[in-house]
PDB file of C-alpha atoms in Angstrom:
ATOM      1  CA  MET A   1     -33.181 -40.823 -41.584  1.00 44.00           C
ATOM      2  CA  LYS A   2     -31.134 -42.737 -43.796  1.00 43.00           C
ATOM      3  CA  ASN A   3     -28.608 -40.896 -45.948  1.00 48.00           C
ATOM      4  CA  THR A   4     -30.546 -42.072 -49.152  1.00 44.00           C
ATOM      5  CA  ALA A   5     -33.716 -41.087 -47.816  1.00 40.00           C
ATOM      6  CA  PHE A   6     -32.385 -37.574 -46.858  1.00 40.00           C
ATOM      7  CA  GLN A   7     -30.914 -37.071 -50.122  1.00 44.00           C
ATOM      8  CA  HIS A   8     -34.227 -37.580 -51.861  1.00 40.00           C
ATOM      9  CA  CYS A   9     -35.967 -35.248 -49.417  1.00 43.00           C
ATOM     10  CA  PHE A  10     -33.019 -32.622 -49.450  1.00 41.00           C
ATOM     11  CA  ARG A  11     -33.365 -32.640 -53.514  1.00 41.00           C
ATOM     12  CA  LEU A  12     -36.992 -31.899 -53.052  1.00 36.00           C
ATOM     13  CA  TYR A  13     -36.262 -29.130 -50.718  1.00 40.00           C
ATOM     14  CA  LEU A  14     -33.743 -27.772 -52.970  1.00 40.00           C
ATOM     15  CA  ALA A  15     -36.246 -27.583 -55.760  1.00 35.00           C
ATOM     16  CA  LEU A  16     -38.528 -25.812 -53.790  1.00 34.00           C
ATOM     17  CA  ALA A  17     -35.723 -23.421 -52.277  1.00 38.00           C
ATOM     18  CA  LEU A  18     -33.822 -23.271 -55.518  1.00 33.00           C
ATOM     19  CA  VAL A  19     -30.713 -24.468 -54.134  1.00 33.00           C
ATOM     20  CA  LEU A  20     -29.486 -24.902 -50.400  1.00 36.00           C
ATOM     21  CA  THR A  21     -26.093 -23.406 -50.968  1.00 38.00           C
ATOM     22  CA  SER A  22     -23.988 -20.870 -49.127  1.00 38.00           C
ATOM     23  CA  SER A  23     -22.725 -19.410 -52.495  1.00 40.00           C
ATOM     24  CA  VAL A  24     -23.375 -15.735 -53.283  1.00 41.00           C
ATOM     25  CA  SER A  25     -24.631 -14.944 -56.804  1.00 38.00           C
ATOM     26  CA  TRP A  26     -22.277 -12.302 -57.460  1.00 38.00           C
ATOM     27  CA  ALA A  27     -20.828 -13.388 -60.583  1.00 38.00           C
ATOM     28  CA  ALA A  28     -24.081 -13.705 -62.300  1.00 37.00           C
ATOM     29  CA  GLU A  29     -25.363 -10.233 -61.313  1.00 40.00           C
ATOM     30  CA  ALA A  30     -23.024  -8.444 -59.439  1.00 48.00           C
ATOM     31  CA  ALA A  31     -25.253  -5.279 -59.114  1.00 48.00           C
ATOM     32  CA  HIS A  32     -28.142  -7.152 -57.593  1.00 53.00           C
ATOM     33  CA  PRO A  33     -26.749 -10.145 -55.859  1.00 68.00           C
ATOM     34  CA  SER A  34     -29.490 -12.601 -54.255  1.00 76.00           C
ATOM     35  CA  LEU A  35     -28.978 -13.684 -50.646  1.00 81.00           C
ATOM     36  CA  PRO A  36     -27.877 -17.381 -50.307  1.00 79.00           C
ATOM     37  CA  ASP A  37     -30.551 -19.944 -49.296  1.00 79.00           C
ATOM     38  CA  TRP A  38     -29.088 -20.509 -46.045  1.00 88.00           C
ATOM     39  CA  GLN A  39     -29.788 -18.174 -43.479  1.00 92.00           C
ATOM     40  CA  LYS A  40     -27.718 -19.539 -40.490  1.00 96.00           C
ATOM     41  CA  LEU A  41     -24.776 -21.975 -40.104  1.00 97.00           C
ATOM     42  CA  GLU A  42     -23.745 -23.603 -36.921  1.00 97.00           C
ATOM     43  CA  TYR A  43     -20.416 -24.988 -36.142  1.00 96.00           C
ATOM     44  CA  GLU A  44     -18.612 -26.701 -33.386  1.00 90.00           C
ATOM     45  CA  GLN A  45     -14.852 -27.687 -32.425  1.00 85.00           C
ATOM     46  CA  SER A  46     -14.119 -29.444 -29.220  1.00 80.00           C
ATOM     47  CA  ALA A  47     -10.632 -29.411 -27.447  1.00 71.00           C
ATOM     48  CA  PHE A  48      -9.301 -30.055 -23.843  1.00 68.00           C
ATOM     49  CA  PHE A  49     -12.772 -30.836 -22.529  1.00 70.00           C
ATOM     50  CA  ALA A  50     -14.486 -27.932 -23.880  1.00 74.00           C
ATOM     51  CA  THR A  51     -16.337 -27.150 -26.774  1.00 85.00           C
ATOM     52  CA  ALA A  52     -16.429 -23.774 -28.749  1.00 87.00           C
ATOM     53  CA  LYS A  53     -19.536 -23.184 -30.627  1.00 91.00           C
ATOM     54  CA  SER A  54     -20.064 -20.687 -33.406  1.00 95.00           C
ATOM     55  CA  SER A  55     -22.759 -19.472 -35.706  1.00 96.00           C
ATOM     56  CA  LEU A  56     -22.960 -17.319 -38.917  1.00 96.00           C
ATOM     57  CA  GLU A  57     -26.311 -15.635 -40.113  1.00 95.00           C
ATOM     58  CA  LEU A  58     -26.764 -13.602 -43.208  1.00 92.00           C
ATOM     59  CA  VAL A  59     -29.347 -10.996 -43.718  1.00 91.00           C
ATOM     60  CA  GLU A  60     -30.180  -7.866 -45.616  1.00 89.00           C
ATOM     61  CA  SER A  61     -29.213  -4.563 -43.749  1.00 87.00           C
ATOM     62  CA  SER A  62     -32.112  -3.051 -41.943  1.00 80.00           C
ATOM     63  CA  ASP A  63     -31.611   0.105 -43.584  1.00 73.00           C
ATOM     64  CA  GLU A  64     -32.867   1.175 -47.432  1.00 76.00           C
ATOM     65  CA  THR A  65     -29.238   0.156 -48.693  1.00 81.00           C
ATOM     66  CA  ALA A  66     -28.748  -2.858 -50.746  1.00 84.00           C
ATOM     67  CA  ASN A  67     -25.925  -3.945 -48.184  1.00 90.00           C
ATOM     68  CA  TRP A  68     -26.018  -7.116 -46.247  1.00 92.00           C
ATOM     69  CA  THR A  69     -25.187  -7.948 -42.555  1.00 94.00           C
ATOM     70  CA  LEU A  70     -23.208 -11.159 -41.428  1.00 95.00           C
ATOM     71  CA  MET A  71     -23.887 -11.828 -37.587  1.00 96.00           C
ATOM     72  CA  VAL A  72     -21.258 -13.873 -36.165  1.00 96.00           C
ATOM     73  CA  GLN A  73     -21.614 -15.680 -32.524  1.00 95.00           C
ATOM     74  CA  ASN A  74     -18.597 -17.283 -31.060  1.00 93.00           C
ATOM     75  CA  SER A  75     -18.530 -18.688 -27.577  1.00 89.00           C
ATOM     76  CA  VAL A  76     -16.316 -21.185 -25.585  1.00 84.00           C
ATOM     77  CA  VAL A  77     -16.561 -21.610 -21.795  1.00 79.00           C
ATOM     78  CA  ASP A  78     -17.487 -18.238 -20.171  1.00 79.00           C
ATOM     79  CA  ASN A  79     -16.151 -15.962 -23.076  1.00 86.00           C
ATOM     80  CA  SER A  80     -18.016 -14.795 -25.971  1.00 90.00           C
ATOM     81  CA  GLU A  81     -18.107 -12.536 -28.721  1.00 94.00           C
ATOM     82  CA  ASN A  82     -20.600 -10.976 -31.147  1.00 96.00           C
ATOM     83  CA  ILE A  83     -19.688  -9.491 -34.336  1.00 97.00           C
ATOM     84  CA  LEU A  84     -21.698  -7.721 -37.134  1.00 96.00           C
ATOM     85  CA  LEU A  85     -20.423  -6.932 -40.431  1.00 97.00           C
ATOM     86  CA  GLU A  86     -22.197  -4.775 -42.825  1.00 96.00           C
ATOM     87  CA  PHE A  87     -20.876  -4.751 -46.144  1.00 93.00           C
ATOM     88  CA  ASN A  88     -21.561  -4.429 -49.890  1.00 90.00           C
ATOM     89  CA  PRO A  89     -22.228  -7.793 -51.356  1.00 83.00           C
ATOM     90  CA  ALA A  90     -21.388  -6.660 -55.057  1.00 80.00           C
ATOM     91  CA  ASN A  91     -17.747  -6.399 -54.060  1.00 83.00           C
ATOM     92  CA  GLY A  92     -17.260  -7.392 -50.436  1.00 88.00           C
ATOM     93  CA  LYS A  93     -16.519  -4.038 -49.407  1.00 92.00           C
ATOM     94  CA  ALA A  94     -16.740  -3.466 -45.443  1.00 95.00           C
ATOM     95  CA  ILE A  95     -19.002  -0.699 -44.510  1.00 96.00           C
ATOM     96  CA  THR A  96     -19.320  -1.156 -40.843  1.00 96.00           C
ATOM     97  CA  ARG A  97     -18.220  -3.525 -38.212  1.00 97.00           C
ATOM     98  CA  THR A  98     -18.927  -4.103 -34.608  1.00 97.00           C
ATOM     99  CA  ARG A  99     -17.601  -6.457 -31.818  1.00 96.00           C
ATOM    100  CA  LEU A 100     -18.956  -7.186 -28.436  1.00 95.00           C
ATOM    101  CA  SER A 101     -16.687  -9.148 -26.287  1.00 92.00           C
ATOM    102  CA  SER A 102     -17.866 -10.647 -23.123  1.00 88.00           C
ATOM    103  CA  GLY A 103     -16.087 -12.538 -20.202  1.00 79.00           C
ATOM    104  CA  GLU A 104     -13.803 -11.503 -17.442  1.00 78.00           C
ATOM    105  CA  ASP A 105     -13.769  -7.991 -19.229  1.00 83.00           C
ATOM    106  CA  LYS A 106     -16.362  -6.454 -21.475  1.00 90.00           C
ATOM    107  CA  ARG A 107     -15.726  -4.162 -24.324  1.00 93.00           C
ATOM    108  CA  TYR A 108     -17.367  -3.075 -27.574  1.00 96.00           C
ATOM    109  CA  LYS A 109     -15.556  -1.833 -30.430  1.00 97.00           C
ATOM    110  CA  VAL A 110     -16.940  -0.073 -33.727  1.00 97.00           C
ATOM    111  CA  TYR A 111     -15.261   0.255 -37.149  1.00 97.00           C
ATOM    112  CA  GLN A 112     -16.473   2.664 -39.649  1.00 97.00           C
ATOM    113  CA  TYR A 113     -14.911   2.198 -43.122  1.00 95.00           C
ATOM    114  CA  ASP A 114     -14.609   5.142 -45.643  1.00 92.00           C
ATOM    115  CA  GLU A 115     -12.255   6.778 -47.943  1.00 89.00           C
ATOM    116  CA  ASN A 116     -10.348   8.362 -45.417  1.00 87.00           C
ATOM    117  CA  GLY A 117      -9.474   5.277 -43.422  1.00 91.00           C
ATOM    118  CA  VAL A 118     -10.800   3.228 -40.539  1.00 95.00           C
ATOM    119  CA  HIS A 119     -12.721   5.133 -37.778  1.00 96.00           C
ATOM    120  CA  ARG A 120     -12.267   3.035 -34.848  1.00 96.00           C
ATOM    121  CA  GLU A 121     -14.122   3.425 -31.506  1.00 97.00           C
ATOM    122  CA  ARG A 122     -13.760   1.357 -28.042  1.00 96.00           C
ATOM    123  CA  ARG A 123     -16.288   1.560 -25.293  1.00 95.00           C
ATOM    124  CA  GLU A 124     -16.304  -0.219 -21.974  1.00 93.00           C
ATOM    125  CA  PRO A 125     -18.965  -0.399 -19.408  1.00 90.00           C
ATOM    126  CA  GLY A 126     -16.970   1.420 -16.638  1.00 82.00           C
ATOM    127  CA  GLN A 127     -18.958   2.916 -13.807  1.00 78.00           C
ATOM    128  CA  SER A 128     -21.847   3.520 -16.236  1.00 74.00           C
ATOM    129  CA  ASP A 129     -25.487   1.825 -15.540  1.00 76.00           C
ATOM    130  CA  ALA A 130     -26.052   1.642 -19.295  1.00 77.00           C
ATOM    131  CA  THR A 131     -27.184  -1.569 -20.478  1.00 83.00           C
ATOM    132  CA  GLU A 132     -26.776  -1.029 -24.058  1.00 90.00           C
ATOM    133  CA  PRO A 133     -23.020  -1.048 -25.484  1.00 92.00           C
ATOM    134  CA  GLU A 134     -23.445   1.806 -27.767  1.00 92.00           C
ATOM    135  CA  ASP A 135     -24.185   3.773 -24.401  1.00 91.00           C
ATOM    136  CA  TRP A 136     -20.953   2.700 -22.593  1.00 93.00           C
ATOM    137  CA  GLU A 137     -18.108   5.187 -21.871  1.00 92.00           C
ATOM    138  CA  ILE A 138     -15.732   5.716 -25.085  1.00 94.00           C
ATOM    139  CA  THR A 139     -12.261   4.846 -23.855  1.00 94.00           C
ATOM    140  CA  SER A 140     -10.486   5.306 -27.218  1.00 95.00           C
ATOM    141  CA  LYS A 141     -11.061   6.768 -30.658  1.00 96.00           C
ATOM    142  CA  ASN A 142      -8.933   7.036 -33.511  1.00 95.00           C
ATOM    143  CA  VAL A 143      -8.617   6.741 -37.174  1.00 95.00           C
ATOM    144  CA  ILE A 144      -6.391   4.052 -38.570  1.00 93.00           C
ATOM    145  CA  ASN A 145      -5.018   5.342 -42.122  1.00 91.00           C
ATOM    146  CA  TYR A 146      -4.817   2.583 -44.888  1.00 91.00           C
ATOM    147  CA  PRO A 147      -1.460   1.220 -45.702  1.00 89.00           C
ATOM    148  CA  PRO A 148       0.186   2.882 -48.951  1.00 85.00           C
ATOM    149  CA  ASP A 149      -0.923   1.551 -52.387  1.00 80.00           C
ATOM    150  CA  LEU A 150      -4.362   0.524 -51.289  1.00 79.00           C
ATOM    151  CA  GLU A 151      -6.473   3.365 -52.580  1.00 69.00           C
ATOM    152  CA  ASP A 152      -8.331   1.149 -55.505  1.00 75.00           C
ATOM    153  CA  GLU A 153      -8.308  -2.073 -53.252  1.00 84.00           C
ATOM    154  CA  ILE A 154     -11.559  -3.418 -51.404  1.00 87.00           C
ATOM    155  CA  VAL A 155     -10.960  -3.763 -47.496  1.00 94.00           C
ATOM    156  CA  THR A 156     -12.935  -6.409 -46.046  1.00 95.00           C
ATOM    157  CA  GLY A 157     -13.569  -8.118 -42.705  1.00 95.00           C
ATOM    158  CA  PRO A 158     -12.152 -11.623 -42.043  1.00 95.00           C
ATOM    159  CA  TYR A 159     -15.696 -13.278 -42.147  1.00 95.00           C
ATOM    160  CA  ALA A 160     -16.606 -11.835 -45.435  1.00 93.00           C
ATOM    161  CA  LEU A 161     -13.852 -14.543 -46.592  1.00 94.00           C
ATOM    162  CA  ILE A 162     -16.485 -17.101 -46.343  1.00 92.00           C
ATOM    163  CA  ALA A 163     -18.813 -15.441 -48.619  1.00 88.00           C
ATOM    164  CA  LEU A 164     -15.962 -14.679 -51.183  1.00 88.00           C
ATOM    165  CA  ALA A 165     -14.804 -18.067 -51.117  1.00 89.00           C
ATOM    166  CA  SER A 166     -18.359 -19.890 -51.870  1.00 84.00           C
ATOM    167  CA  GLN A 167     -18.571 -17.367 -54.969  1.00 81.00           C
ATOM    168  CA  LEU A 168     -14.932 -18.340 -55.960  1.00 85.00           C
ATOM    169  CA  ILE A 169     -15.883 -22.080 -56.126  1.00 84.00           C
ATOM    170  CA  GLN A 170     -18.456 -21.506 -58.954  1.00 77.00           C
ATOM    171  CA  GLU A 171     -16.069 -19.154 -60.864  1.00 72.00           C
ATOM    172  CA  SER A 172     -13.826 -20.210 -63.912  1.00 62.00           C
ATOM    173  CA  ASN A 173     -11.153 -17.906 -62.130  1.00 65.00           C
ATOM    174  CA  LYS A 174     -10.172 -19.938 -59.248  1.00 79.00           C
ATOM    175  CA  SER A 175      -7.852 -17.504 -57.392  1.00 86.00           C
ATOM    176  CA  LEU A 176      -8.569 -14.071 -55.714  1.00 87.00           C
ATOM    177  CA  ASP A 177      -6.488 -11.708 -53.551  1.00 89.00           C
ATOM    178  CA  VAL A 178      -8.282  -9.569 -50.960  1.00 91.00           C
ATOM    179  CA  ILE A 179      -7.246  -7.301 -48.151  1.00 95.00           C
ATOM    180  CA  VAL A 180      -8.604  -8.156 -44.793  1.00 96.00           C
ATOM    181  CA  HIS A 181      -8.753  -5.394 -41.818  1.00 96.00           C
ATOM    182  CA  THR A 182      -9.067  -6.710 -38.296  1.00 94.00           C
ATOM    183  CA  ASP A 183      -8.316  -4.436 -35.143  1.00 90.00           C
ATOM    184  CA  PHE A 184      -5.285  -2.614 -36.091  1.00 84.00           C
ATOM    185  CA  ASN A 185      -3.756  -4.829 -38.714  1.00 92.00           C
ATOM    186  CA  PHE A 186      -4.236  -5.310 -42.376  1.00 94.00           C
ATOM    187  CA  TYR A 187      -3.636  -8.693 -44.176  1.00 95.00           C
ATOM    188  CA  ASN A 188      -3.379  -9.918 -47.583  1.00 94.00           C
ATOM    189  CA  VAL A 189      -5.267 -13.018 -48.170  1.00 95.00           C
ATOM    190  CA  GLU A 190      -4.610 -15.170 -51.243  1.00 95.00           C
ATOM    191  CA  MET A 191      -7.450 -17.624 -52.128  1.00 94.00           C
ATOM    192  CA  ASP A 192      -7.432 -20.458 -54.617  1.00 93.00           C
ATOM    193  CA  SER A 193      -9.771 -23.165 -55.088  1.00 92.00           C
ATOM    194  CA  LYS A 194      -9.460 -26.869 -56.127  1.00 86.00           C
ATOM    195  CA  PRO A 195     -11.099 -30.215 -55.760  1.00 84.00           C
ATOM    196  CA  TRP A 196     -10.597 -31.618 -52.327  1.00 85.00           C
ATOM    197  CA  ILE A 197     -10.972 -34.949 -50.495  1.00 88.00           C
ATOM    198  CA  SER A 198     -14.256 -36.567 -49.196  1.00 93.00           C
ATOM    199  CA  LEU A 199     -15.248 -35.640 -45.759  1.00 95.00           C
ATOM    200  CA  ASP A 200     -17.397 -37.413 -43.204  1.00 96.00           C
ATOM    201  CA  VAL A 201     -20.326 -35.082 -41.988  1.00 96.00           C
ATOM    202  CA  ASP A 202     -22.691 -35.115 -39.573  1.00 96.00           C
ATOM    203  CA  TYR A 203     -25.091 -32.314 -39.394  1.00 97.00           C
ATOM    204  CA  GLU A 204     -28.897 -31.434 -39.332  1.00 97.00           C
ATOM    205  CA  VAL A 205     -30.633 -29.278 -41.715  1.00 96.00           C
ATOM    206  CA  ASP A 206     -33.463 -27.573 -39.784  1.00 96.00           C
ATOM    207  CA  GLY A 207     -36.878 -29.110 -40.826  1.00 92.00           C
ATOM    208  CA  VAL A 208     -35.420 -31.437 -43.207  1.00 93.00           C
ATOM    209  CA  GLY A 209     -33.468 -34.167 -41.320  1.00 95.00           C
ATOM    210  CA  GLU A 210     -29.838 -35.044 -40.656  1.00 95.00           C
ATOM    211  CA  VAL A 211     -27.072 -35.527 -43.279  1.00 94.00           C
ATOM    212  CA  ARG A 212     -24.418 -38.225 -42.489  1.00 95.00           C
ATOM    213  CA  GLY A 213     -21.697 -39.936 -44.538  1.00 96.00           C
ATOM    214  CA  LYS A 214     -18.845 -38.948 -47.017  1.00 95.00           C
ATOM    215  CA  ARG A 215     -19.442 -35.884 -49.228  1.00 95.00           C
ATOM    216  CA  SER A 216     -17.493 -34.665 -51.902  1.00 94.00           C
ATOM    217  CA  THR A 217     -15.811 -31.317 -51.561  1.00 94.00           C
ATOM    218  CA  ILE A 218     -14.327 -28.438 -53.174  1.00 93.00           C
ATOM    219  CA  ALA A 219     -11.846 -26.386 -50.885  1.00 94.00           C
ATOM    220  CA  VAL A 220     -10.782 -22.750 -51.035  1.00 95.00           C
ATOM    221  CA  GLY A 221      -7.208 -22.254 -49.422  1.00 96.00           C
ATOM    222  CA  LEU A 222      -6.638 -18.924 -47.690  1.00 97.00           C
ATOM    223  CA  LYS A 223      -3.094 -17.949 -47.214  1.00 97.00           C
ATOM    224  CA  ILE A 224      -3.162 -15.097 -44.969  1.00 96.00           C
ATOM    225  CA  SER A 225      -0.183 -12.861 -44.264  1.00 94.00           C
ATOM    226  CA  PRO A 226       0.319  -9.577 -42.725  1.00 93.00           C
ATOM    227  CA  LEU A 227       1.103  -6.377 -44.826  1.00 91.00           C
ATOM    228  CA  ASP A 228       3.184  -5.143 -42.183  1.00 85.00           C
ATOM    229  CA  LYS A 229       5.256  -7.733 -40.870  1.00 77.00           C
ATOM    230  CA  SER A 230       6.888  -5.587 -38.173  1.00 71.00           C
ATOM    231  CA  GLY A 231       3.503  -4.366 -36.861  1.00 66.00           C
ATOM    232  CA  ASP A 232       1.362  -5.573 -33.970  1.00 67.00           C
ATOM    233  CA  ALA A 233       1.216  -9.195 -33.142  1.00 69.00           C
ATOM    234  CA  SER A 234      -1.184 -11.230 -35.151  1.00 82.00           C
ATOM    235  CA  ASP A 235      -4.629 -10.575 -34.285  1.00 90.00           C
ATOM    236  CA  PHE A 236      -6.448 -12.300 -37.451  1.00 94.00           C
ATOM    237  CA  SER A 237      -9.166 -14.602 -36.339  1.00 94.00           C
ATOM    238  CA  LEU A 238     -11.855 -16.653 -38.458  1.00 95.00           C
ATOM    239  CA  LEU A 239     -13.922 -18.779 -36.063  1.00 93.00           C
ATOM    240  CA  GLY A 240     -10.753 -18.759 -33.893  1.00 90.00           C
ATOM    241  CA  LEU A 241      -8.286 -20.061 -36.699  1.00 94.00           C
ATOM    242  CA  GLN A 242      -5.378 -17.887 -36.723  1.00 94.00           C
ATOM    243  CA  ALA A 243      -3.233 -16.331 -39.872  1.00 93.00           C
ATOM    244  CA  GLY A 244      -1.181 -18.738 -42.003  1.00 94.00           C
ATOM    245  CA  TYR A 245      -3.268 -21.011 -43.987  1.00 96.00           C
ATOM    246  CA  ILE A 246      -7.046 -21.926 -43.501  1.00 97.00           C
ATOM    247  CA  ILE A 247      -8.770 -24.552 -45.734  1.00 97.00           C
ATOM    248  CA  LEU A 248     -12.744 -24.068 -46.389  1.00 96.00           C
ATOM    249  CA  SER A 249     -14.321 -27.320 -47.492  1.00 96.00           C
ATOM    250  CA  PHE A 250     -17.531 -26.796 -49.407  1.00 94.00           C
ATOM    251  CA  ASP A 251     -19.755 -29.665 -50.520  1.00 92.00           C
ATOM    252  CA  LYS A 252     -19.459 -30.199 -54.087  1.00 90.00           C
ATOM    253  CA  GLU A 253     -23.033 -30.685 -54.725  1.00 89.00           C
ATOM    254  CA  THR A 254     -24.869 -28.109 -52.558  1.00 87.00           C
ATOM    255  CA  GLY A 255     -22.091 -25.519 -51.929  1.00 87.00           C
ATOM    256  CA  VAL A 256     -22.585 -25.486 -47.984  1.00 91.00           C
ATOM    257  CA  LEU A 257     -19.225 -24.787 -46.116  1.00 95.00           C
ATOM    258  CA  LEU A 258     -18.753 -28.327 -44.504  1.00 96.00           C
ATOM    259  CA  GLN A 259     -15.598 -27.535 -42.601  1.00 96.00           C
ATOM    260  CA  LEU A 260     -12.941 -25.085 -41.814  1.00 96.00           C
ATOM    261  CA  ARG A 261      -9.203 -26.566 -41.107  1.00 96.00           C
ATOM    262  CA  GLY A 262      -6.310 -24.424 -39.655  1.00 95.00           C
ATOM    263  CA  ASP A 263      -4.120 -23.387 -36.440  1.00 93.00           C
ATOM    264  CA  ALA A 264      -5.727 -22.086 -33.326  1.00 89.00           C
ATOM    265  CA  ALA A 265      -4.283 -20.899 -30.204  1.00 84.00           C
ATOM    266  CA  LEU A 266      -3.195 -23.490 -27.822  1.00 80.00           C
ATOM    267  CA  ILE A 267      -4.665 -26.291 -30.012  1.00 83.00           C
ATOM    268  CA  GLY A 268      -2.574 -26.349 -33.201  1.00 88.00           C
ATOM    269  CA  THR A 269      -4.002 -27.650 -36.241  1.00 92.00           C
ATOM    270  CA  THR A 270      -7.903 -28.379 -35.868  1.00 92.00           C
ATOM    271  CA  GLU A 271     -10.961 -28.602 -37.468  1.00 93.00           C
ATOM    272  CA  ILE A 272     -14.120 -26.897 -37.089  1.00 94.00           C
ATOM    273  CA  ASN A 273     -17.204 -28.949 -38.669  1.00 95.00           C
ATOM    274  CA  LEU A 274     -20.662 -27.753 -39.506  1.00 97.00           C
ATOM    275  CA  LYS A 275     -23.646 -28.963 -37.065  1.00 97.00           C
ATOM    276  CA  LYS A 276     -26.707 -27.259 -38.382  1.00 97.00           C
ATOM    277  CA  VAL A 277     -28.106 -25.499 -41.247  1.00 96.00           C
ATOM    278  CA  TYR A 278     -30.893 -23.180 -41.058  1.00 96.00           C
ATOM    279  CA  PRO A 279     -32.414 -22.830 -44.678  1.00 93.00           C
ATOM    280  CA  ARG A 280     -33.944 -19.451 -45.670  1.00 89.00           C
ATOM    281  CA  SER A 281     -37.573 -19.065 -46.347  1.00 81.00           C
ATOM    282  CA  PRO A 282     -38.146 -19.336 -50.174  1.00 71.00           C
ATOM    283  CA  SER A 283     -40.310 -16.028 -49.769  1.00 59.00           C
ATOM    284  CA  GLN A 284     -37.574 -14.022 -48.376  1.00 57.00           C
TER     285      GLN A 284
END
């Protein structure tokens, strides 16, 4: 499909689906935010004859709370991880986070966030015949205290930064500071939004068609630094990108996250590009 034909079709879809965008309507209605009109985004990044694939899916939590659940899948060669982050959409506060890692070793970690700290639990299959990670043997369990002076701060997970960034590009205040918890570490993330360069894109909108050509973007820069610089080695990861400086490039017209750019282990500076968008049904 030609780009001009796609744009016409895409605009018709947007009119039906309100707006195909990754933005979250926290500023307009913080107490009752609406899910974005995308449900799932897929990304790819290739290096050294291997392709890393990632997907992000955002849904309402299955319980009766007003929380949302962000499901992340990352895979490269024979290694994969599945991350679930349940958070309060009104402020980004993490409620529960799980991470299932598979490959040479399997492990399942659960993090519960409350006013007393982060309750961390690690499970491994061991000699158990259990197939569900929740039934594996507990190999460690502890409470991670929040750093001093964080009593009134919102603590969230790395992948919530994408939702926060998509909101930031719509606000008059173009900067935001947040605290992110990884495994054992806490990071300060300084976010700022600004117009950015045009990007060449090539991705598919499920049920609509292909998007190819140049797109104007708005960028959100993430300056990520550990609160305790003498602590454990850096374990921050956002689709494989490490702490330091990450650029999130959003489509200026649709708000979709087109690209993530930053440094990855063994690769150096790299780009992770959008490959497919799954729109949310207008009835959802």
